[in-house]
PDB file of C-alpha atoms in Angstrom:
ATOM      1  CA  ASP F   1      -5.402  10.360 -11.020  1.00 58.00           C
ATOM      2  CA  ALA F   2      -9.022   9.981 -10.271  1.00 67.00           C
ATOM      3  CA  LYS F   3      -9.492  11.168  -6.320  1.00 89.00           C
ATOM      4  CA  THR F   4     -11.220   8.720  -4.038  1.00 94.00           C
ATOM      5  CA  THR F   5     -13.267   9.878  -1.054  1.00 96.00           C
ATOM      6  CA  GLN F   6     -13.676   8.098   2.410  1.00 97.00           C
ATOM      7  CA  PRO F   7     -14.872   8.863   5.884  1.00 97.00           C
ATOM      8  CA  ASN F   8     -11.832   9.147   8.256  1.00 96.00           C
ATOM      9  CA  SER F   9     -13.263   6.424  10.211  1.00 97.00           C
ATOM     10  CA  MET F  10     -15.978   3.951  11.069  1.00 98.00           C
ATOM     11  CA  GLU F  11     -16.988   2.291  14.043  1.00 97.00           C
ATOM     12  CA  SER F  12     -18.694  -1.323  14.472  1.00 96.00           C
ATOM     13  CA  ASN F  13     -19.438  -4.276  16.739  1.00 96.00           C
ATOM     14  CA  GLU F  14     -17.674  -7.428  16.345  1.00 96.00           C
ATOM     15  CA  GLU F  15     -19.684 -10.068  14.508  1.00 95.00           C
ATOM     16  CA  GLU F  16     -21.405  -7.649  12.904  1.00 96.00           C
ATOM     17  CA  PRO F  17     -21.516  -6.659   8.849  1.00 96.00           C
ATOM     18  CA  VAL F  18     -19.555  -3.473   7.921  1.00 97.00           C
ATOM     19  CA  HIS F  19     -20.279  -1.806   4.811  1.00 98.00           C
ATOM     20  CA  LEU F  20     -17.177   0.938   3.923  1.00 98.00           C
ATOM     21  CA  PRO F  21     -17.907   3.460   1.213  1.00 98.00           C
ATOM     22  CA  CYS F  22     -15.708   4.852  -0.897  1.00 97.00           C
ATOM     23  CA  ASN F  23     -16.619   7.891  -3.608  1.00 97.00           C
ATOM     24  CA  HIS F  24     -14.828   8.085  -6.993  1.00 95.00           C
ATOM     25  CA  SER F  25     -17.179  10.426  -9.125  1.00 94.00           C
ATOM     26  CA  THR F  26     -14.175  11.001 -11.733  1.00 91.00           C
ATOM     27  CA  ILE F  27     -13.615   7.312 -11.804  1.00 92.00           C
ATOM     28  CA  SER F  28     -12.861   6.997 -15.675  1.00 90.00           C
ATOM     29  CA  GLY F  29     -13.913   3.824 -17.818  1.00 88.00           C
ATOM     30  CA  THR F  30     -10.496   1.414 -17.571  1.00 89.00           C
ATOM     31  CA  ASP F  31      -9.721   2.890 -13.621  1.00 92.00           C
ATOM     32  CA  TYR F  32      -9.970  -0.920 -11.618  1.00 95.00           C
ATOM     33  CA  ILE F  33     -11.485   0.113  -8.083  1.00 96.00           C
ATOM     34  CA  HIS F  34      -8.601  -1.813  -5.483  1.00 96.00           C
ATOM     35  CA  TRP F  35      -8.982  -1.697  -2.129  1.00 97.00           C
ATOM     36  CA  TYR F  36      -5.994  -2.339   0.389  1.00 97.00           C
ATOM     37  CA  ARG F  37      -5.972  -2.240   4.617  1.00 97.00           C
ATOM     38  CA  GLN F  38      -3.412  -1.614   7.000  1.00 96.00           C
ATOM     39  CA  LEU F  39      -3.647  -3.460  10.372  1.00 96.00           C
ATOM     40  CA  PRO F  40      -1.731  -1.767  12.916  1.00 92.00           C
ATOM     41  CA  SER F  41       2.448  -1.811  12.770  1.00 91.00           C
ATOM     42  CA  GLN F  42       2.081  -3.772   8.993  1.00 94.00           C
ATOM     43  CA  GLY F  43       2.590  -3.315   5.521  1.00 95.00           C
ATOM     44  CA  PRO F  44      -0.472  -2.563   3.498  1.00 96.00           C
ATOM     45  CA  GLU F  45      -2.350  -5.933   2.244  1.00 96.00           C
ATOM     46  CA  TYR F  46      -4.460  -6.678  -0.863  1.00 96.00           C
ATOM     47  CA  VAL F  47      -8.178  -7.136   0.153  1.00 97.00           C
ATOM     48  CA  ILE F  48     -10.299  -7.277  -3.363  1.00 97.00           C
ATOM     49  CA  HIS F  49     -10.147  -5.693  -6.331  1.00 96.00           C
ATOM     50  CA  GLY F  50     -13.191  -5.317  -9.095  1.00 96.00           C
ATOM     51  CA  LEU F  51     -13.998  -3.123 -12.235  1.00 95.00           C
ATOM     52  CA  THR F  52     -17.977  -2.959 -12.913  1.00 94.00           C
ATOM     53  CA  SER F  53     -19.659  -6.504 -11.466  1.00 92.00           C
ATOM     54  CA  ASN F  54     -19.759  -6.893  -7.917  1.00 94.00           C
ATOM     55  CA  VAL F  55     -16.764  -9.079  -6.166  1.00 95.00           C
ATOM     56  CA  ASN F  56     -16.303 -11.437  -3.583  1.00 96.00           C
ATOM     57  CA  ASN F  57     -13.283 -13.390  -1.989  1.00 94.00           C
ATOM     58  CA  ARG F  58     -12.863 -14.826   0.956  1.00 92.00           C
ATOM     59  CA  MET F  59     -11.831 -11.885   2.682  1.00 91.00           C
ATOM     60  CA  ALA F  60     -14.937  -9.687   1.688  1.00 96.00           C
ATOM     61  CA  SER F  61     -17.475  -7.804  -0.909  1.00 97.00           C
ATOM     62  CA  LEU F  62     -16.711  -5.222  -3.532  1.00 98.00           C
ATOM     63  CA  ALA F  63     -20.346  -3.543  -4.346  1.00 98.00           C
ATOM     64  CA  ILE F  64     -19.816  -1.152  -7.499  1.00 97.00           C
ATOM     65  CA  ALA F  65     -22.475   1.049  -8.147  1.00 96.00           C
ATOM     66  CA  GLU F  66     -23.838   0.812 -11.479  1.00 95.00           C
ATOM     67  CA  ASP F  67     -22.001   4.308 -13.041  1.00 95.00           C
ATOM     68  CA  ARG F  68     -19.415   3.148 -10.668  1.00 95.00           C
ATOM     69  CA  LYS F  69     -19.074   6.535  -9.285  1.00 95.00           C
ATOM     70  CA  SER F  70     -18.798   4.793  -6.123  1.00 97.00           C
ATOM     71  CA  SER F  71     -18.596   1.327  -4.110  1.00 97.00           C
ATOM     72  CA  THR F  72     -18.205  -0.205  -0.852  1.00 98.00           C
ATOM     73  CA  LEU F  73     -16.560  -2.960   1.015  1.00 98.00           C
ATOM     74  CA  ILE F  74     -18.400  -5.047   3.093  1.00 98.00           C
ATOM     75  CA  LEU F  75     -17.089  -7.034   5.427  1.00 97.00           C
ATOM     76  CA  HIS F  76     -19.600  -9.746   6.396  1.00 94.00           C
ATOM     77  CA  ARG F  77     -18.780 -10.522   9.787  1.00 94.00           C
ATOM     78  CA  ALA F  78     -16.317  -8.190  11.702  1.00 95.00           C
ATOM     79  CA  THR F  79     -13.979  -9.701  14.257  1.00 96.00           C
ATOM     80  CA  LEU F  80     -11.190  -7.651  16.023  1.00 96.00           C
ATOM     81  CA  ARG F  81      -8.663  -8.681  13.909  1.00 95.00           C
ATOM     82  CA  ASP F  82     -10.478  -6.641  10.669  1.00 97.00           C
ATOM     83  CA  ALA F  83      -9.784  -3.229  12.915  1.00 97.00           C
ATOM     84  CA  ALA F  84      -7.626  -1.640  10.533  1.00 97.00           C
ATOM     85  CA  VAL F  85      -7.092   1.596   8.359  1.00 96.00           C
ATOM     86  CA  TYR F  86      -8.993   0.433   5.112  1.00 98.00           C
ATOM     87  CA  TYR F  87      -7.703   2.234   1.682  1.00 97.00           C
ATOM     88  CA  CYS F  88      -9.751   2.588  -1.689  1.00 97.00           C
ATOM     89  CA  ILE F  89      -7.364   3.108  -4.832  1.00 95.00           C
ATOM     90  CA  LEU F  90      -8.101   3.622  -8.176  1.00 94.00           C
ATOM     91  CA  ILE F  91      -5.593   2.091 -10.605  1.00 92.00           C
ATOM     92  CA  ARG F  92      -5.791   2.684 -14.699  1.00 85.00           C
ATOM     93  CA  GLY F  93      -3.624   1.049 -17.187  1.00 76.00           C
ATOM     94  CA  GLY F  94       0.241   2.155 -16.877  1.00 75.00           C
ATOM     95  CA  ALA F  95      -0.166   2.877 -13.417  1.00 76.00           C
ATOM     96  CA  ASP F  96       3.240   3.108 -11.526  1.00 76.00           C
ATOM     97  CA  GLY F  97       2.593   2.420  -8.001  1.00 80.00           C
ATOM     98  CA  LEU F  98      -0.800   3.074  -5.832  1.00 85.00           C
ATOM     99  CA  THR F  99      -1.666   6.404  -4.793  1.00 86.00           C
ATOM    100  CA  PHE F 100      -3.035   5.804  -1.364  1.00 89.00           C
ATOM    101  CA  GLY F 101      -5.109   8.215   0.497  1.00 89.00           C
ATOM    102  CA  LYS F 102      -5.825   8.514   3.759  1.00 90.00           C
ATOM    103  CA  GLY F 103      -7.790   5.386   4.084  1.00 94.00           C
ATOM    104  CA  THR F 104     -10.868   4.851   6.574  1.00 97.00           C
ATOM    105  CA  HIS F 105      -9.633   3.626  10.643  1.00 97.00           C
ATOM    106  CA  LEU F 106     -12.381   1.048  11.244  1.00 98.00           C
ATOM    107  CA  ILE F 107     -12.603   0.375  14.688  1.00 98.00           C
ATOM    108  CA  ILE F 108     -14.225  -2.875  15.914  1.00 97.00           C
ATOM    109  CA  GLN F 109     -15.891  -2.899  19.071  1.00 96.00           C
ATOM    110  CA  PRO F 110     -16.015  -6.300  21.724  1.00 93.00           C
TER     111      PRO F 110
ATOM    112  CA  ASN B   1       8.295 -18.378   0.830  1.00 64.00           C
ATOM    113  CA  ALA B   2       9.860 -15.561   2.560  1.00 78.00           C
ATOM    114  CA  GLY B   3       7.345 -13.012   0.446  1.00 94.00           C
ATOM    115  CA  VAL B   4       8.802  -9.653   0.626  1.00 96.00           C
ATOM    116  CA  THR B   5      11.759  -9.123   3.509  1.00 97.00           C
ATOM    117  CA  GLN B   6      12.846  -6.060   4.348  1.00 97.00           C
ATOM    118  CA  THR B   7      16.449  -5.431   6.508  1.00 97.00           C
ATOM    119  CA  PRO B   8      16.860  -3.630   8.746  1.00 97.00           C
ATOM    120  CA  LYS B   9      13.210  -3.535  11.082  1.00 97.00           C
ATOM    121  CA  PHE B  10      14.693  -0.629  12.610  1.00 97.00           C
ATOM    122  CA  GLN B  11      17.535   1.785  12.776  1.00 97.00           C
ATOM    123  CA  VAL B  12      18.270   5.281  14.015  1.00 97.00           C
ATOM    124  CA  LEU B  13      20.583   7.589  12.293  1.00 97.00           C
ATOM    125  CA  LYS B  14      22.033  10.832  13.115  1.00 98.00           C
ATOM    126  CA  THR B  15      21.311  13.794  10.755  1.00 98.00           C
ATOM    127  CA  GLY B  16      23.765  13.431   7.508  1.00 97.00           C
ATOM    128  CA  GLN B  17      24.801   9.781   8.125  1.00 98.00           C
ATOM    129  CA  SER B  18      24.227   7.722   5.300  1.00 97.00           C
ATOM    130  CA  MET B  19      22.480   4.342   5.237  1.00 97.00           C
ATOM    131  CA  THR B  20      21.214   1.591   2.968  1.00 98.00           C
ATOM    132  CA  LEU B  21      17.329   0.063   3.438  1.00 98.00           C
ATOM    133  CA  GLN B  22      17.749  -3.274   1.578  1.00 98.00           C
ATOM    134  CA  CYS B  23      14.581  -5.168   0.282  1.00 98.00           C
ATOM    135  CA  ALA B  24      14.407  -8.602  -1.125  1.00 97.00           C
ATOM    136  CA  GLN B  25      11.292 -10.789  -2.877  1.00 96.00           C
ATOM    137  CA  ASP B  26      10.983 -14.306  -3.876  1.00 95.00           C
ATOM    138  CA  MET B  27       7.438 -13.739  -5.840  1.00 93.00           C
ATOM    139  CA  ASN B  28       9.275 -13.256  -9.065  1.00 92.00           C
ATOM    140  CA  HIS B  29       7.924  -9.670  -8.820  1.00 92.00           C
ATOM    141  CA  ASN B  30       8.666  -7.946 -11.645  1.00 93.00           C
ATOM    142  CA  SER B  31       8.031  -4.689 -10.470  1.00 94.00           C
ATOM    143  CA  MET B  32       9.088  -3.035  -7.361  1.00 96.00           C
ATOM    144  CA  TYR B  33       8.502  -0.165  -5.142  1.00 96.00           C
ATOM    145  CA  TRP B  34       9.726   1.856  -2.628  1.00 98.00           C
ATOM    146  CA  TYR B  35       7.303   4.082  -0.048  1.00 97.00           C
ATOM    147  CA  ARG B  36       7.483   5.977   2.800  1.00 97.00           C
ATOM    148  CA  GLN B  37       4.608   6.651   5.633  1.00 97.00           C
ATOM    149  CA  ASP B  38       4.536   9.397   7.980  1.00 94.00           C
ATOM    150  CA  PRO B  39       2.239   9.549  11.071  1.00 85.00           C
ATOM    151  CA  GLY B  40      -1.368   9.446  10.345  1.00 79.00           C
ATOM    152  CA  MET B  41      -0.880   9.953   6.926  1.00 82.00           C
ATOM    153  CA  GLY B  42      -1.035   7.255   3.950  1.00 86.00           C
ATOM    154  CA  LEU B  43       1.497   5.985   1.910  1.00 93.00           C
ATOM    155  CA  ARG B  44       3.533   7.916  -0.412  1.00 95.00           C
ATOM    156  CA  LEU B  45       5.926   6.271  -3.081  1.00 95.00           C
ATOM    157  CA  ILE B  46       9.580   7.385  -3.543  1.00 97.00           C
ATOM    158  CA  TYR B  47      11.048   4.992  -6.247  1.00 97.00           C
ATOM    159  CA  TYR B  48      10.061   2.553  -8.107  1.00 96.00           C
ATOM    160  CA  SER B  49      11.386  -0.207 -10.589  1.00 96.00           C
ATOM    161  CA  ALA B  50       9.074  -1.272 -13.250  1.00 92.00           C
ATOM    162  CA  SER B  51      11.957  -3.895 -14.477  1.00 91.00           C
ATOM    163  CA  GLU B  52      15.115  -5.148 -13.398  1.00 91.00           C
ATOM    164  CA  GLY B  53      17.647  -2.601 -14.729  1.00 89.00           C
ATOM    165  CA  THR B  54      14.789   0.124 -14.880  1.00 93.00           C
ATOM    166  CA  THR B  55      14.365   2.962 -12.223  1.00 96.00           C
ATOM    167  CA  ASP B  56      12.080   6.027 -11.987  1.00 95.00           C
ATOM    168  CA  LYS B  57      11.451   8.753  -9.590  1.00 95.00           C
ATOM    169  CA  GLY B  58       7.779   8.602  -7.635  1.00 94.00           C
ATOM    170  CA  GLU B  59       6.095  11.368  -5.894  1.00 93.00           C
ATOM    171  CA  VAL B  60       9.057  12.103  -3.060  1.00 96.00           C
ATOM    172  CA  PRO B  61      12.466  11.033  -4.657  1.00 97.00           C
ATOM    173  CA  ASN B  62      14.705  13.896  -3.270  1.00 97.00           C
ATOM    174  CA  GLY B  63      17.398  12.820  -0.904  1.00 96.00           C
ATOM    175  CA  TYR B  64      17.009   9.075  -1.575  1.00 98.00           C
ATOM    176  CA  ASN B  65      18.468   6.920  -4.274  1.00 97.00           C
ATOM    177  CA  VAL B  66      17.797   3.726  -5.289  1.00 98.00           C
ATOM    178  CA  SER B  67      19.135   0.179  -6.846  1.00 97.00           C
ATOM    179  CA  ARG B  68      17.637  -2.496  -8.615  1.00 96.00           C
ATOM    180  CA  LEU B  69      20.661  -5.352  -8.190  1.00 85.00           C
ATOM    181  CA  ASN B  70      18.698  -8.238  -9.674  1.00 95.00           C
ATOM    182  CA  LYS B  71      15.681  -9.194 -10.135  1.00 95.00           C
ATOM    183  CA  ARG B  72      14.784 -10.033  -6.486  1.00 96.00           C
ATOM    184  CA  GLU B  73      16.211  -7.227  -4.857  1.00 97.00           C
ATOM    185  CA  PHE B  74      15.693  -3.466  -5.164  1.00 97.00           C
ATOM    186  CA  SER B  75      17.638  -1.156  -2.375  1.00 98.00           C
ATOM    187  CA  LEU B  76      16.974   2.438  -1.174  1.00 98.00           C
ATOM    188  CA  ARG B  77      19.719   4.667  -0.216  1.00 98.00           C
ATOM    189  CA  LEU B  78      19.742   7.999   2.248  1.00 97.00           C
ATOM    190  CA  GLU B  79      23.082   9.387   1.179  1.00 94.00           C
ATOM    191  CA  SER B  80      22.747  12.319   3.889  1.00 97.00           C
ATOM    192  CA  ALA B  81      20.110  11.434   6.246  1.00 97.00           C
ATOM    193  CA  ALA B  82      18.022  14.554   7.395  1.00 97.00           C
ATOM    194  CA  PRO B  83      15.600  14.311  10.628  1.00 96.00           C
ATOM    195  CA  SER B  84      12.568  14.806   7.482  1.00 96.00           C
ATOM    196  CA  GLN B  85      13.574  11.390   6.497  1.00 97.00           C
ATOM    197  CA  THR B  86      12.006   9.854   9.648  1.00 97.00           C
ATOM    198  CA  SER B  87       9.820   7.881   8.776  1.00 98.00           C
ATOM    199  CA  VAL B  88       8.238   4.261   8.571  1.00 98.00           C
ATOM    200  CA  TYR B  89       9.653   2.933   5.032  1.00 98.00           C
ATOM    201  CA  PHE B  90       7.743   0.207   2.985  1.00 98.00           C
ATOM    202  CA  CYS B  91       8.987  -1.793  -0.207  1.00 98.00           C
ATOM    203  CA  ALA B  92       6.586  -3.964  -2.044  1.00 96.00           C
ATOM    204  CA  GLY B  93       6.234  -5.739  -5.419  1.00 95.00           C
ATOM    205  CA  HIS B  94       4.050  -7.230  -7.841  1.00 93.00           C
ATOM    206  CA  GLN B  95       4.180  -9.539 -11.088  1.00 89.00           C
ATOM    207  CA  GLY B  96       1.900  -8.785 -14.232  1.00 86.00           C
ATOM    208  CA  LEU B  97      -0.371  -5.767 -14.237  1.00 86.00           C
ATOM    209  CA  LEU B  98      -1.245  -3.574 -11.279  1.00 86.00           C
ATOM    210  CA  ARG B  99      -4.782  -2.738 -12.027  1.00 87.00           C
ATOM    211  CA  THR B 100      -5.180  -6.711 -12.096  1.00 86.00           C
ATOM    212  CA  GLY B 101      -3.273  -7.670  -9.845  1.00 87.00           C
ATOM    213  CA  GLU B 102      -1.638  -7.611  -6.430  1.00 92.00           C
ATOM    214  CA  LEU B 103       0.451  -5.616  -4.718  1.00 94.00           C
ATOM    215  CA  PHE B 104       2.415  -7.532  -1.837  1.00 96.00           C
ATOM    216  CA  PHE B 105       4.627  -5.492   0.498  1.00 97.00           C
ATOM    217  CA  GLY B 106       6.832  -5.737   3.476  1.00 97.00           C
ATOM    218  CA  GLU B 107       6.733  -5.146   7.181  1.00 96.00           C
ATOM    219  CA  GLY B 108       8.111  -1.962   6.923  1.00 97.00           C
ATOM    220  CA  SER B 109      11.926  -0.522   8.435  1.00 98.00           C
ATOM    221  CA  ARG B 110      10.958   1.917  10.601  1.00 97.00           C
ATOM    222  CA  LEU B 111      13.634   4.707  10.726  1.00 97.00           C
ATOM    223  CA  THR B 112      14.443   7.890  13.107  1.00 97.00           C
ATOM    224  CA  VAL B 113      16.877  10.629  11.941  1.00 97.00           C
ATOM    225  CA  LEU B 114      18.598  12.530  15.042  1.00 97.00           C
TER     226      LEU B 114
END
């Protein structure tokens, strides 16, 4: 499976935008880019996914580089509830489950 | 809709004891999974079931067995618990293709083996 690289932790202020980077230089053409997050003491939850084009949903936006070797999860206006570990995961056809790395621990300051 | 429900939420075992973690979903998931998460780590796949009646090993299957009882239920059994199995266990499921869909997780079962 292609590997992703994320910063161990990031800090941001409440009500400001947050840009969470992910590098995936060995991504293959059919790999989808998924983001999940895990709030404290909870199971992971889906955030967003994309293949080539940028994507928006009610939770976040996903910006995918033109060469697909990196992507950025954008939280437009962080709240304290967004403090979590964010996982960037590549999923290919026929994948059996998700492979989680250590993710980025996002800290939100009031 | 209850979603993905795990029981028990907490359990303490002594080394050598056995127990079963239960998972049930009411979201019509074809595929179901069991993961474990150790402190400060990402989740690791133990076993999965792509459909009713089938099960396959994941990354860390040793010491565990699973049963896909029906489409709704997927249980994880520890036959002889060891301290190394102290962890938080998550059940998950999805419908359709994983790469274009969404994996739904339960709230977790925290297991301590003394």
